[in-house]
CSV table of C-alpha atoms in Angstrom, one decimal:
chain,number,residue,atom,x,y,z
E,28,UNK,CA,-8.4,-3.2,9.2
E,29,UNK,CA,-10.1,-5.4,11.2
E,30,UNK,CA,-12.7,-2.7,12.2
E,31,UNK,CA,-13.2,-2.4,8.3
E,32,UNK,CA,-13.6,-5.6,8.3
E,33,UNK,CA,-15.8,-5.7,11.2
E,34,UNK,CA,-17.8,-2.8,9.7
E,35,UNK,CA,-18.2,-4.0,6.0
E,36,UNK,CA,-17.3,-7.1,5.3
E,37,UNK,CA,-18.9,-7.3,1.6
E,38,UNK,CA,-17.1,-4.3,1.0
E,39,UNK,CA,-13.8,-6.5,1.6
E,40,UNK,CA,-15.5,-9.7,-0.2
E,41,UNK,CA,-16.1,-7.6,-3.4
E,42,UNK,CA,-12.8,-6.0,-3.1
E,43,UNK,CA,-11.2,-9.6,-3.1
E,44,UNK,CA,-13.7,-10.7,-5.8
E,45,UNK,CA,-12.9,-7.9,-7.9
E,46,UNK,CA,-9.1,-8.5,-7.8
E,47,UNK,CA,-9.2,-12.1,-9.1
E,48,UNK,CA,-11.3,-11.0,-11.8
E,49,UNK,CA,-8.8,-8.3,-12.7
E,50,UNK,CA,-6.2,-10.5,-12.8
E,51,UNK,CA,-8.1,-13.5,-14.3
E,52,UNK,CA,-9.1,-10.7,-17.4
E,53,UNK,CA,-5.7,-9.4,-17.6
E,54,UNK,CA,-3.9,-12.7,-17.7
E,55,UNK,CA,-6.9,-14.0,-20.4
E,56,UNK,CA,-5.5,-11.0,-22.6
E,57,UNK,CA,-1.6,-11.4,-22.0
E,58,UNK,CA,-0.6,-15.0,-21.2
E,59,UNK,CA,2.7,-14.7,-22.5
E,60,UNK,CA,5.6,-14.7,-19.6
E,61,UNK,CA,7.6,-11.3,-19.3
E,62,UNK,CA,11.4,-11.4,-19.9
E,63,UNK,CA,11.6,-11.4,-15.9
E,64,UNK,CA,9.5,-14.1,-15.3
E,65,UNK,CA,11.7,-16.3,-17.2
E,66,UNK,CA,13.8,-16.0,-14.9
E,67,UNK,CA,11.9,-16.7,-11.8
E,68,UNK,CA,9.8,-19.6,-13.2
E,69,UNK,CA,13.1,-20.9,-14.6
E,70,UNK,CA,14.6,-20.5,-10.3
E,71,UNK,CA,11.2,-21.7,-9.5
E,72,UNK,CA,11.7,-24.6,-11.3
E,73,UNK,CA,14.8,-25.6,-10.5
E,74,UNK,CA,13.9,-24.9,-6.8
E,75,UNK,CA,11.1,-27.7,-6.9
E,76,UNK,CA,13.4,-30.0,-8.4
E,77,UNK,CA,16.1,-29.7,-5.6
E,78,UNK,CA,18.7,-27.9,-7.8
E,79,UNK,CA,19.1,-25.2,-5.4
E,80,UNK,CA,22.9,-24.4,-6.3
E,81,UNK,CA,22.5,-23.7,-10.2
E,82,UNK,CA,19.4,-21.5,-9.5
E,83,UNK,CA,21.0,-19.6,-6.3
E,84,UNK,CA,24.2,-19.2,-8.7
E,85,UNK,CA,22.1,-17.1,-11.2
E,86,UNK,CA,20.4,-14.5,-9.1
E,87,UNK,CA,21.1,-13.3,-5.9
E,88,UNK,CA,17.7,-12.8,-4.3
E,89,UNK,CA,16.0,-15.7,-4.3
E,90,UNK,CA,12.8,-15.5,-1.9
E,91,UNK,CA,10.2,-14.9,-4.9
E,92,UNK,CA,10.9,-18.0,-6.8
E,93,UNK,CA,11.1,-19.7,-3.6
E,94,UNK,CA,7.8,-18.7,-2.6
E,95,UNK,CA,6.8,-19.9,-6.5
E,96,UNK,CA,8.1,-23.6,-6.3
E,97,UNK,CA,6.5,-23.6,-2.7
E,98,UNK,CA,3.3,-22.8,-3.9
E,99,UNK,CA,3.6,-25.1,-6.5
E,100,UNK,CA,4.8,-28.2,-4.6
E,101,UNK,CA,1.8,-27.6,-1.7
E,102,UNK,CA,-0.9,-27.4,-4.3
E,103,UNK,CA,0.6,-29.5,-7.0
E,104,UNK,CA,0.3,-27.2,-9.5
E,105,UNK,CA,2.8,-26.2,-12.4
E,106,UNK,CA,5.2,-22.9,-11.6
E,107,UNK,CA,3.2,-20.6,-14.1
E,108,UNK,CA,0.1,-21.3,-12.6
E,109,UNK,CA,1.4,-21.1,-9.5
E,110,UNK,CA,3.0,-17.9,-10.2
E,111,UNK,CA,-0.1,-16.2,-11.2
E,112,UNK,CA,-1.7,-17.3,-8.1
E,113,UNK,CA,1.1,-15.4,-6.0
E,114,UNK,CA,0.7,-12.6,-7.6
E,115,UNK,CA,-3.4,-12.4,-7.7
E,116,UNK,CA,-3.2,-12.8,-4.0
E,117,UNK,CA,0.0,-10.0,-3.7
E,118,UNK,CA,-2.4,-7.7,-5.9
E,119,UNK,CA,-5.3,-8.4,-3.6
E,120,UNK,CA,-2.9,-7.6,-0.5
E,121,UNK,CA,-1.7,-4.6,-2.3
E,122,UNK,CA,-5.3,-3.3,-2.6
E,123,UNK,CA,-6.9,-4.2,0.7
E,124,UNK,CA,-3.6,-2.2,2.3
E,125,UNK,CA,-4.1,0.9,0.0
E,126,UNK,CA,-7.7,0.8,1.2
E,127,UNK,CA,-6.7,0.3,4.8
E,128,UNK,CA,-4.2,3.1,4.4
E,129,UNK,CA,-6.9,5.3,3.1
E,130,UNK,CA,-9.5,4.2,5.8
E,131,UNK,CA,-6.8,5.1,8.6
E,132,UNK,CA,-6.8,8.6,7.2
E,133,UNK,CA,-10.4,8.9,6.9
E,134,UNK,CA,-12.0,7.1,10.0
E,135,UNK,CA,-13.4,5.1,7.7
E,136,UNK,CA,-15.6,7.0,5.7
E,137,UNK,CA,-17.9,5.4,3.5
E,138,UNK,CA,-17.8,7.3,0.2
E,139,UNK,CA,-13.9,7.7,0.3
E,140,UNK,CA,-13.2,3.9,0.8
E,141,UNK,CA,-15.4,3.3,-2.1
E,142,UNK,CA,-13.4,6.0,-4.2
E,143,UNK,CA,-10.2,4.6,-2.9
E,144,UNK,CA,-11.2,0.9,-3.8
E,145,UNK,CA,-12.3,2.4,-7.9
E,146,UNK,CA,-9.0,4.2,-7.8
E,147,UNK,CA,-6.7,1.5,-6.7
E,148,UNK,CA,-8.5,-1.5,-8.6
E,149,UNK,CA,-8.4,0.6,-11.7
E,150,UNK,CA,-5.1,2.7,-11.3
E,151,UNK,CA,-3.9,2.2,-14.9
E,152,UNK,CA,0.0,1.2,-13.5
E,153,UNK,CA,-1.1,-1.5,-11.6
E,154,UNK,CA,-3.4,-3.3,-14.6
E,155,UNK,CA,-0.8,-2.9,-16.6
E,156,UNK,CA,1.4,-5.0,-14.6
E,157,UNK,CA,-1.4,-7.6,-13.3
E,158,UNK,CA,-0.3,-10.5,-16.1
E,159,UNK,CA,3.3,-10.0,-15.5
E,160,UNK,CA,4.8,-12.1,-13.2
E,161,UNK,CA,7.2,-9.9,-11.4
E,162,UNK,CA,8.4,-9.8,-7.0
E,163,UNK,CA,6.7,-6.1,-7.5
E,164,UNK,CA,3.3,-6.9,-6.1
E,165,UNK,CA,5.2,-8.8,-3.0
E,166,UNK,CA,7.1,-5.3,-2.5
E,167,UNK,CA,4.1,-2.9,-2.8
E,168,UNK,CA,1.8,-5.0,-1.0
E,169,UNK,CA,4.4,-5.3,2.0
E,170,UNK,CA,5.4,-1.7,1.5
E,171,UNK,CA,1.8,-0.5,2.4
E,172,UNK,CA,1.1,-2.8,4.9
E,173,UNK,CA,4.4,-1.5,6.5
E,174,UNK,CA,3.0,2.4,5.8
E,175,UNK,CA,-0.7,1.4,7.2
E,176,UNK,CA,1.1,0.2,10.4
E,177,UNK,CA,3.4,3.1,10.9
E,178,UNK,CA,0.2,5.3,10.4
E,179,UNK,CA,-1.8,3.4,12.8
E,180,UNK,CA,0.9,3.6,15.4
E,181,UNK,CA,1.0,7.4,15.1
E,182,UNK,CA,-2.6,7.5,16.2
E,183,UNK,CA,-2.1,5.0,18.8
E,184,UNK,CA,1.4,4.7,19.8
E,185,UNK,CA,0.7,1.0,20.7
E,186,UNK,CA,3.4,-1.3,20.8
E,187,UNK,CA,1.8,-3.8,18.2
E,188,UNK,CA,1.6,-1.6,15.3
E,189,UNK,CA,4.6,-1.0,15.9
E,190,UNK,CA,5.6,-4.6,15.4
E,191,UNK,CA,3.4,-5.3,13.2
E,192,UNK,CA,5.4,-2.1,11.0
E,193,UNK,CA,8.6,-3.8,11.6
E,194,UNK,CA,7.5,-7.8,10.5
E,195,UNK,CA,5.8,-6.0,6.9
E,196,UNK,CA,9.1,-3.9,6.6
E,197,UNK,CA,11.3,-7.1,7.1
E,198,UNK,CA,9.1,-8.9,4.5
E,199,UNK,CA,9.4,-6.0,2.1
E,200,UNK,CA,12.9,-6.7,1.7
E,201,UNK,CA,12.5,-9.9,0.6
E,202,UNK,CA,11.1,-8.7,-2.5
E,203,UNK,CA,13.2,-5.7,-3.0
E,204,UNK,CA,16.5,-4.3,-2.0
E,205,UNK,CA,14.4,-1.0,-1.1
E,206,UNK,CA,12.5,-2.3,1.9
E,207,UNK,CA,16.0,-2.3,3.5
E,208,UNK,CA,16.4,1.5,3.0
E,209,UNK,CA,13.6,2.3,4.5
E,210,UNK,CA,14.1,0.1,7.4
E,211,UNK,CA,17.1,2.0,8.1
E,212,UNK,CA,15.7,5.7,8.1
E,213,UNK,CA,12.2,4.8,9.9
E,214,UNK,CA,13.3,4.5,13.5
E,215,UNK,CA,15.5,8.2,12.8
E,216,UNK,CA,11.7,9.7,11.7
E,217,UNK,CA,9.9,8.5,14.7
E,218,UNK,CA,12.9,9.4,17.0
E,219,UNK,CA,12.5,13.2,15.6
E,220,UNK,CA,8.9,13.6,15.2
E,221,UNK,CA,7.4,11.9,18.0
E,222,UNK,CA,8.8,13.9,21.0
E,223,UNK,CA,8.1,12.4,24.2
E,224,UNK,CA,4.6,10.8,23.6
E,225,UNK,CA,6.1,7.3,22.9
E,226,UNK,CA,6.3,5.1,26.5
E,227,UNK,CA,10.2,4.4,27.1
E,228,UNK,CA,10.9,6.0,23.6
E,229,UNK,CA,14.5,5.6,24.0
E,230,UNK,CA,14.9,2.3,25.1
E,231,UNK,CA,12.7,0.8,22.2
E,232,UNK,CA,14.1,3.2,19.4
E,233,UNK,CA,17.9,2.8,20.7
E,234,UNK,CA,17.5,-1.2,20.5
E,235,UNK,CA,15.2,-1.2,17.1
E,236,UNK,CA,18.0,1.1,15.8
E,237,UNK,CA,20.8,-0.7,16.7
E,238,UNK,CA,19.1,-4.1,15.2
E,239,UNK,CA,17.9,-2.6,12.3
E,240,UNK,CA,21.4,-1.2,11.0
E,241,UNK,CA,23.3,-4.4,12.0
E,242,UNK,CA,20.8,-6.4,10.1
E,243,UNK,CA,20.8,-3.9,7.0
E,244,UNK,CA,24.2,-3.9,6.9
E,245,UNK,CA,24.3,-7.8,6.5
E,246,UNK,CA,22.1,-7.8,4.0
E,247,UNK,CA,23.4,-4.8,1.7
E,248,UNK,CA,26.6,-6.2,2.1
E,249,UNK,CA,25.2,-10.1,0.8
E,250,UNK,CA,23.4,-8.4,-1.8
E,251,UNK,CA,25.8,-6.5,-3.0
E,252,UNK,CA,28.5,-9.0,-3.2
E,253,UNK,CA,26.3,-11.2,-5.0
E,254,UNK,CA,24.1,-8.8,-7.7
E,255,UNK,CA,27.2,-6.8,-8.9
E,256,UNK,CA,30.5,-10.0,-8.9
E,257,UNK,CA,29.4,-10.6,-12.1
E,258,UNK,CA,29.6,-7.1,-13.3
E,259,UNK,CA,33.1,-6.4,-11.8
E,260,UNK,CA,34.2,-9.3,-13.7
E,261,UNK,CA,32.8,-8.5,-17.1
E,262,UNK,CA,34.5,-5.4,-16.5
E,263,UNK,CA,37.9,-6.6,-15.8
E,264,UNK,CA,37.4,-9.1,-18.6
E,265,UNK,CA,37.2,-6.1,-20.8
E,266,UNK,CA,40.3,-4.4,-19.2
E,267,UNK,CA,38.9,-1.8,-16.8
E,268,UNK,CA,40.9,-1.3,-13.5
E,269,UNK,CA,37.7,-2.0,-11.7
E,270,UNK,CA,38.2,-4.1,-8.2
E,271,UNK,CA,35.2,-3.2,-5.9
E,272,UNK,CA,31.6,-2.5,-6.5
E,273,UNK,CA,32.2,1.5,-5.2
E,274,UNK,CA,34.9,1.4,-8.2
E,275,UNK,CA,32.0,0.4,-10.5
E,276,UNK,CA,29.5,2.6,-9.6
E,277,UNK,CA,31.9,5.6,-9.9
E,278,UNK,CA,32.7,4.0,-13.2
E,279,UNK,CA,29.1,4.0,-14.1
E,280,UNK,CA,28.6,7.8,-13.1
E,281,UNK,CA,31.8,8.2,-15.1
E,282,UNK,CA,30.0,6.8,-18.6
E,283,UNK,CA,26.9,9.4,-18.2
E,284,UNK,CA,30.0,12.2,-19.2
E,285,UNK,CA,31.7,10.1,-21.5
E,286,UNK,CA,34.2,8.7,-19.6
E,287,UNK,CA,35.7,12.4,-18.7
E,288,UNK,CA,36.1,13.5,-14.9
E,289,UNK,CA,34.2,16.9,-15.2
E,290,UNK,CA,34.4,18.4,-12.2
E,291,UNK,CA,31.9,19.1,-9.5
E,292,UNK,CA,29.5,21.4,-11.6
E,293,UNK,CA,29.2,17.7,-14.0
E,294,UNK,CA,28.0,15.8,-11.7
E,295,UNK,CA,25.5,18.1,-9.8
E,296,UNK,CA,24.4,18.6,-13.6
E,297,UNK,CA,24.2,14.8,-13.8
E,298,UNK,CA,22.5,14.3,-10.8
E,299,UNK,CA,19.6,17.0,-11.8
E,300,UNK,CA,19.0,15.1,-15.1
E,301,UNK,CA,18.4,11.7,-12.8
E,302,UNK,CA,16.1,13.7,-10.9
E,303,UNK,CA,14.2,15.3,-13.7
E,304,UNK,CA,14.2,11.9,-14.8
E,305,UNK,CA,12.8,10.0,-12.2
E,306,UNK,CA,10.1,12.8,-11.7
E,307,UNK,CA,9.1,12.4,-15.6
E,308,UNK,CA,8.8,8.5,-14.9
E,309,UNK,CA,6.6,9.0,-11.8
E,310,UNK,CA,4.1,11.5,-13.3
E,311,UNK,CA,4.0,9.4,-16.3
E,312,UNK,CA,3.5,6.2,-13.8
E,313,UNK,CA,0.3,8.2,-12.1
E,314,UNK,CA,-0.8,8.8,-15.8
E,315,UNK,CA,-0.6,12.5,-15.6
E,316,UNK,CA,-4.0,13.1,-14.2
E,317,UNK,CA,-3.4,11.5,-10.5
E,318,UNK,CA,-0.3,13.1,-10.1
E,319,UNK,CA,-1.8,16.9,-10.3
E,320,UNK,CA,-4.8,15.7,-8.4
E,321,UNK,CA,-2.5,14.2,-5.2
E,322,UNK,CA,-0.5,17.4,-5.5
E,323,UNK,CA,-3.7,19.7,-5.4
E,324,UNK,CA,-4.7,17.5,-2.2
E,325,UNK,CA,-1.6,18.0,-0.2
E,326,UNK,CA,-2.2,22.0,-1.1
E,327,UNK,CA,-5.4,21.5,0.1
E,328,UNK,CA,-4.1,20.1,3.1
E,329,UNK,CA,-6.6,16.9,2.4
E,330,UNK,CA,-6.3,13.4,4.1
E,331,UNK,CA,-3.1,14.5,6.0
E,332,UNK,CA,-5.0,15.8,9.2
E,333,UNK,CA,-2.4,14.4,11.7
E,334,UNK,CA,1.0,16.3,12.0
E,335,UNK,CA,3.0,13.2,12.8
E,336,UNK,CA,1.4,11.4,10.1
E,337,UNK,CA,1.9,13.8,7.8
E,338,UNK,CA,5.4,13.8,8.4
E,339,UNK,CA,6.0,9.9,8.1
E,340,UNK,CA,4.2,10.3,4.6
E,341,UNK,CA,6.6,12.8,3.5
E,342,UNK,CA,9.4,11.0,5.0
E,343,UNK,CA,8.5,7.8,3.0
E,344,UNK,CA,7.7,9.8,-0.1
E,345,UNK,CA,10.9,11.1,-0.5
E,346,UNK,CA,12.7,8.4,0.6
E,347,UNK,CA,11.4,6.3,-2.4
E,348,UNK,CA,11.7,9.2,-4.6
E,349,UNK,CA,15.7,9.7,-3.7
E,350,UNK,CA,16.4,6.2,-3.5
E,351,UNK,CA,15.2,6.3,-7.2
E,352,UNK,CA,17.6,9.1,-8.2
E,353,UNK,CA,20.5,7.3,-6.4
E,354,UNK,CA,19.9,4.1,-8.5
E,355,UNK,CA,19.7,5.8,-11.6
E,356,UNK,CA,22.8,8.2,-10.6
E,357,UNK,CA,25.2,4.6,-9.8
E,358,UNK,CA,23.8,2.3,-12.0
E,359,UNK,CA,22.5,4.8,-14.6
E,360,UNK,CA,19.2,3.0,-15.4
E,361,UNK,CA,15.9,3.2,-14.3
E,362,UNK,CA,13.2,0.7,-14.8
E,363,UNK,CA,9.6,2.5,-15.1
E,364,UNK,CA,7.7,0.3,-12.8
E,365,UNK,CA,10.7,0.8,-10.0
E,366,UNK,CA,8.3,4.6,-9.4
E,367,UNK,CA,5.6,2.1,-8.3
E,368,UNK,CA,6.1,2.6,-4.3
E,369,UNK,CA,6.7,6.5,-5.2
E,370,UNK,CA,3.2,6.6,-7.4
E,371,UNK,CA,1.1,4.8,-4.8
E,372,UNK,CA,2.5,6.8,-1.6
E,373,UNK,CA,1.2,9.6,-3.5
E,374,UNK,CA,-2.0,8.6,-5.0
E,375,UNK,CA,-3.0,7.8,-1.3
E,376,UNK,CA,-4.7,11.3,-1.1
E,377,UNK,CA,-6.4,10.8,-4.2
E,378,UNK,CA,-9.7,9.8,-3.3
E,379,UNK,CA,-9.7,12.6,-0.8
E,380,UNK,CA,-9.6,15.0,-3.5
E,381,UNK,CA,-11.6,13.0,-5.7
E,382,UNK,CA,-14.6,12.9,-3.1
E,383,UNK,CA,-14.4,16.5,-2.3
E,384,UNK,CA,-14.8,17.2,-6.1
E,385,UNK,CA,-17.6,15.0,-6.3
E,386,UNK,CA,-19.3,16.5,-3.0
E,387,UNK,CA,-18.5,20.0,-4.3
E,388,UNK,CA,-19.6,19.9,-7.9
E,389,UNK,CA,-22.6,21.4,-7.1
E,390,UNK,CA,-21.5,24.7,-5.7
E,391,UNK,CA,-19.0,25.2,-8.5
E,392,UNK,CA,-19.8,28.2,-11.6
E,393,UNK,CA,-20.6,26.6,-14.7
E,394,UNK,CA,-17.3,26.6,-16.2
E,395,UNK,CA,-16.1,24.7,-12.8
E,396,UNK,CA,-18.8,21.7,-13.3
E,397,UNK,CA,-17.7,21.8,-17.0
E,398,UNK,CA,-13.8,21.6,-15.9
E,399,UNK,CA,-14.7,19.0,-12.8
E,400,UNK,CA,-16.8,17.0,-15.3
E,401,UNK,CA,-14.3,17.0,-18.1
E,402,UNK,CA,-11.5,15.8,-15.7
E,403,UNK,CA,-13.7,12.5,-14.0
E,404,UNK,CA,-14.1,11.8,-17.8
E,405,UNK,CA,-10.5,11.5,-18.1
E,406,UNK,CA,-10.1,9.7,-15.4
E,407,UNK,CA,-12.4,7.4,-16.3
E,408,UNK,CA,-11.1,6.9,-20.2
E,409,UNK,CA,-7.2,6.8,-19.0
E,410,UNK,CA,-8.8,3.6,-16.7
E,411,UNK,CA,-10.8,2.0,-19.0
E,412,UNK,CA,-8.5,2.2,-21.5
E,413,UNK,CA,-5.4,0.6,-19.0
E,414,UNK,CA,-7.8,-2.3,-19.2
E,415,UNK,CA,-6.4,-3.0,-23.1
E,416,UNK,CA,-3.3,-5.4,-22.2
E,417,UNK,CA,-3.8,-7.3,-25.0
E,418,UNK,CA,-0.3,-9.1,-25.9
E,419,UNK,CA,1.4,-8.4,-28.7
E,420,UNK,CA,3.7,-11.5,-28.5
E,421,UNK,CA,1.6,-14.7,-28.9
E,422,UNK,CA,3.2,-15.9,-31.7
E,423,UNK,CA,6.1,-16.4,-29.9
E,424,UNK,CA,4.3,-19.2,-28.0
E,425,UNK,CA,2.9,-20.3,-31.7
E,426,UNK,CA,6.6,-20.4,-32.8
E,427,UNK,CA,7.8,-22.0,-29.2
E,428,UNK,CA,4.7,-25.0,-29.9
E,429,UNK,CA,6.2,-25.4,-33.6
E,430,UNK,CA,9.9,-26.0,-32.0
E,431,UNK,CA,9.3,-28.0,-29.4
E,432,UNK,CA,7.1,-30.5,-31.7
E,433,UNK,CA,10.0,-30.6,-34.2
E,434,UNK,CA,12.8,-30.4,-32.5
E,435,UNK,CA,14.2,-34.3,-31.8
E,436,UNK,CA,15.8,-35.8,-29.0
E,437,UNK,CA,19.4,-33.9,-28.4
E,438,UNK,CA,18.7,-31.0,-30.8
E,439,UNK,CA,19.0,-27.3,-29.5
E,440,UNK,CA,17.9,-23.9,-31.0
E,441,UNK,CA,19.2,-20.3,-30.7
E,442,UNK,CA,16.9,-17.2,-30.7
E,443,UNK,CA,17.5,-13.7,-29.9
E,444,UNK,CA,14.7,-13.5,-28.0
E,445,UNK,CA,15.1,-15.7,-24.7
E,446,UNK,CA,10.6,-16.1,-24.9
E,447,UNK,CA,11.4,-18.5,-27.9
E,448,UNK,CA,13.7,-20.5,-26.1
E,449,UNK,CA,11.3,-20.7,-23.1
E,450,UNK,CA,8.2,-21.5,-25.2
E,451,UNK,CA,10.2,-24.4,-27.2
E,452,UNK,CA,10.6,-26.1,-23.8
E,453,UNK,CA,14.3,-26.5,-24.2
E,454,UNK,CA,14.6,-26.9,-20.3
E,455,UNK,CA,15.2,-24.7,-17.1
E,456,UNK,CA,18.9,-24.7,-17.6
E,457,UNK,CA,19.1,-23.4,-21.3
E,458,UNK,CA,18.0,-19.9,-20.0
E,459,UNK,CA,20.6,-19.6,-18.1
E,460,UNK,CA,23.2,-21.0,-19.8
E,461,UNK,CA,23.2,-18.5,-23.3
E,462,UNK,CA,22.6,-14.9,-23.5
E,463,UNK,CA,19.3,-15.0,-25.9
E,464,UNK,CA,19.6,-11.2,-27.2
E,465,UNK,CA,20.7,-9.1,-30.6
E,466,UNK,CA,24.5,-9.0,-29.6
E,467,UNK,CA,24.8,-12.5,-28.8
E,468,UNK,CA,23.1,-13.7,-32.0
E,469,UNK,CA,25.7,-11.2,-34.2
E,470,UNK,CA,28.7,-13.0,-32.0
E,471,UNK,CA,27.6,-16.2,-33.1
E,472,UNK,CA,27.4,-15.0,-36.6
E,473,UNK,CA,30.6,-13.7,-36.9
E,474,UNK,CA,32.6,-16.7,-35.4
E,475,UNK,CA,30.5,-19.6,-37.1
E,476,UNK,CA,29.2,-20.4,-33.1
E,477,UNK,CA,25.6,-20.3,-34.8
E,478,UNK,CA,26.3,-23.6,-36.6
E,479,UNK,CA,26.4,-25.5,-33.6
E,480,UNK,CA,22.5,-25.2,-32.7
E,481,UNK,CA,20.0,-26.9,-35.0
E,482,UNK,CA,17.5,-24.4,-35.4
E,483,UNK,CA,17.9,-20.4,-35.2
E,484,UNK,CA,14.4,-18.2,-34.4
E,485,UNK,CA,14.6,-15.0,-35.3
E,486,UNK,CA,12.4,-12.6,-33.8
E,487,UNK,CA,11.5,-9.9,-36.3
E,488,UNK,CA,10.1,-6.4,-34.9
E,489,UNK,CA,9.1,-3.7,-37.2
E,490,UNK,CA,11.8,-1.1,-38.0
E,491,UNK,CA,14.6,-2.6,-36.8
E,492,UNK,CA,17.4,-2.8,-39.6
E,493,UNK,CA,19.6,-5.2,-37.4
E,494,UNK,CA,17.4,-7.9,-37.0
E,495,UNK,CA,16.4,-7.2,-40.8
E,496,UNK,CA,19.9,-7.7,-41.4
E,497,UNK,CA,19.7,-11.0,-39.5
E,498,UNK,CA,17.1,-12.6,-41.8
E,499,UNK,CA,18.9,-11.7,-44.5
E,500,UNK,CA,22.1,-13.2,-43.5
E,501,UNK,CA,20.7,-16.1,-42.3
E,502,UNK,CA,18.6,-16.9,-45.3
E,503,UNK,CA,21.8,-16.2,-47.2
E,504,UNK,CA,23.5,-19.0,-45.4
E,505,UNK,CA,21.1,-21.1,-44.6
E,506,UNK,CA,18.1,-20.6,-47.0
E,507,UNK,CA,14.6,-20.1,-47.0
E,508,UNK,CA,13.2,-20.4,-43.3
E,509,UNK,CA,11.1,-23.9,-42.6
E,510,UNK,CA,8.5,-21.6,-40.8
E,511,UNK,CA,7.3,-18.0,-40.6
E,512,UNK,CA,5.4,-17.1,-38.0
E,513,UNK,CA,3.6,-13.9,-38.0
E,514,UNK,CA,2.6,-12.0,-35.1
E,515,UNK,CA,0.9,-8.5,-34.4
E,516,UNK,CA,1.7,-4.9,-36.1
E,517,UNK,CA,4.3,-6.6,-38.1
E,518,UNK,CA,6.2,-8.9,-35.6
E,519,UNK,CA,7.3,-11.8,-37.2
E,520,UNK,CA,9.2,-15.2,-36.2
E,521,UNK,CA,11.4,-16.8,-38.6
E,522,UNK,CA,12.9,-20.3,-38.2
E,523,UNK,CA,15.8,-21.4,-40.1
E,524,UNK,CA,17.2,-25.2,-40.0
E,525,UNK,CA,21.1,-24.7,-40.4
E,526,UNK,CA,23.4,-27.5,-41.8
E,527,UNK,CA,24.7,-28.7,-38.9
E,528,UNK,CA,23.0,-32.3,-39.8
């Protein structure tokens, strides 16, 4: 990376400025906080106010909100601005790491580096999440830097690059649990693939492995205990005989068979379904075209000329993939952006394939040139279309501002969407006290608990019969809404005043 900066400082500066511009563009189109962002901002505000106990008692991975709170304190800005500034920095770091890896694989070839910069800056899945307040950018940045340092180590066998890898991989654990898995796996592929080239190999790798296993065991134990404690308690309250994390995971797996134990074949079938689901999500996350371009690049041997680097790359790729499969299998859930690390690992080969395509287009047949031009046009279209991240939830802020202006001291609001409560500025703890969801609204209506609140803000999305039933029920009990805020494409917020006062 230093050589790349030394040789092409203006290129690096252009990448940094492009990241800032893209982040500002995305935030200007979608300045509405995402649901996960509410949790992080609420925790950051509690941390900044010194209420550590409430913040840590709600969420088990506090490091990302702590960074936000720290930036807010140091630079005297609100936590939202601090979060956007932090994510812009992390996205820029991720982009530079991607380009640095491609530079390492291409010996800093100028043409390939330019293509890599364009690919990663306009990669649709990255663009989609730029306005989000999520910890994934921190994980992806540290993940790619760890991959860069391990590739550098494969080329140089210098201890400083091994230390750089350990630091980057360790930092990735602060953002996502998956970083711990890579810490556990990496010493062993070094041991297997490096033969006798590493000086003091046994001493280094034995001490490294023992340290990483001990560290990972402690962190995993702490993580599982905190993350799933509430799930175990909920399961017990519902009458299920679940006393530990293993039994909870087994119950989640059994739910895939409608709670019937169906033998080994059924478990293997479920595993195959999860593999297929993860693969589908990966292809979708790579905008389809990039996935097949990268497979073609691997088949042709582009970029991965060093055998040790190639094997390390494969270990990272398949470790990420099967971690996703395992997560999907035991949790019966997969969030689409979780496949981003796998996608970016595969995407590293795209610049090499595109460079070969552009270089050799003139030697193609006429039909080959047409097909190549069509592919490039498709990639350009997908990338440009991905820049349109305009939000469909701007009316939530309008509704929240109205509620904030009309709520008197001590008055409360309930909603089936926590965004509305967030923008009504009910205070950070309000987002932790109640479950602002459709099921909770239904429960409150059935029990009459809904009358404890002064206002009800109902978010109505198109084609939702349940929410339309809520609208009619609330209208029947509390009369006409005191305000109706219309959004894009049939999205509406109905605000009702209860008879509490």
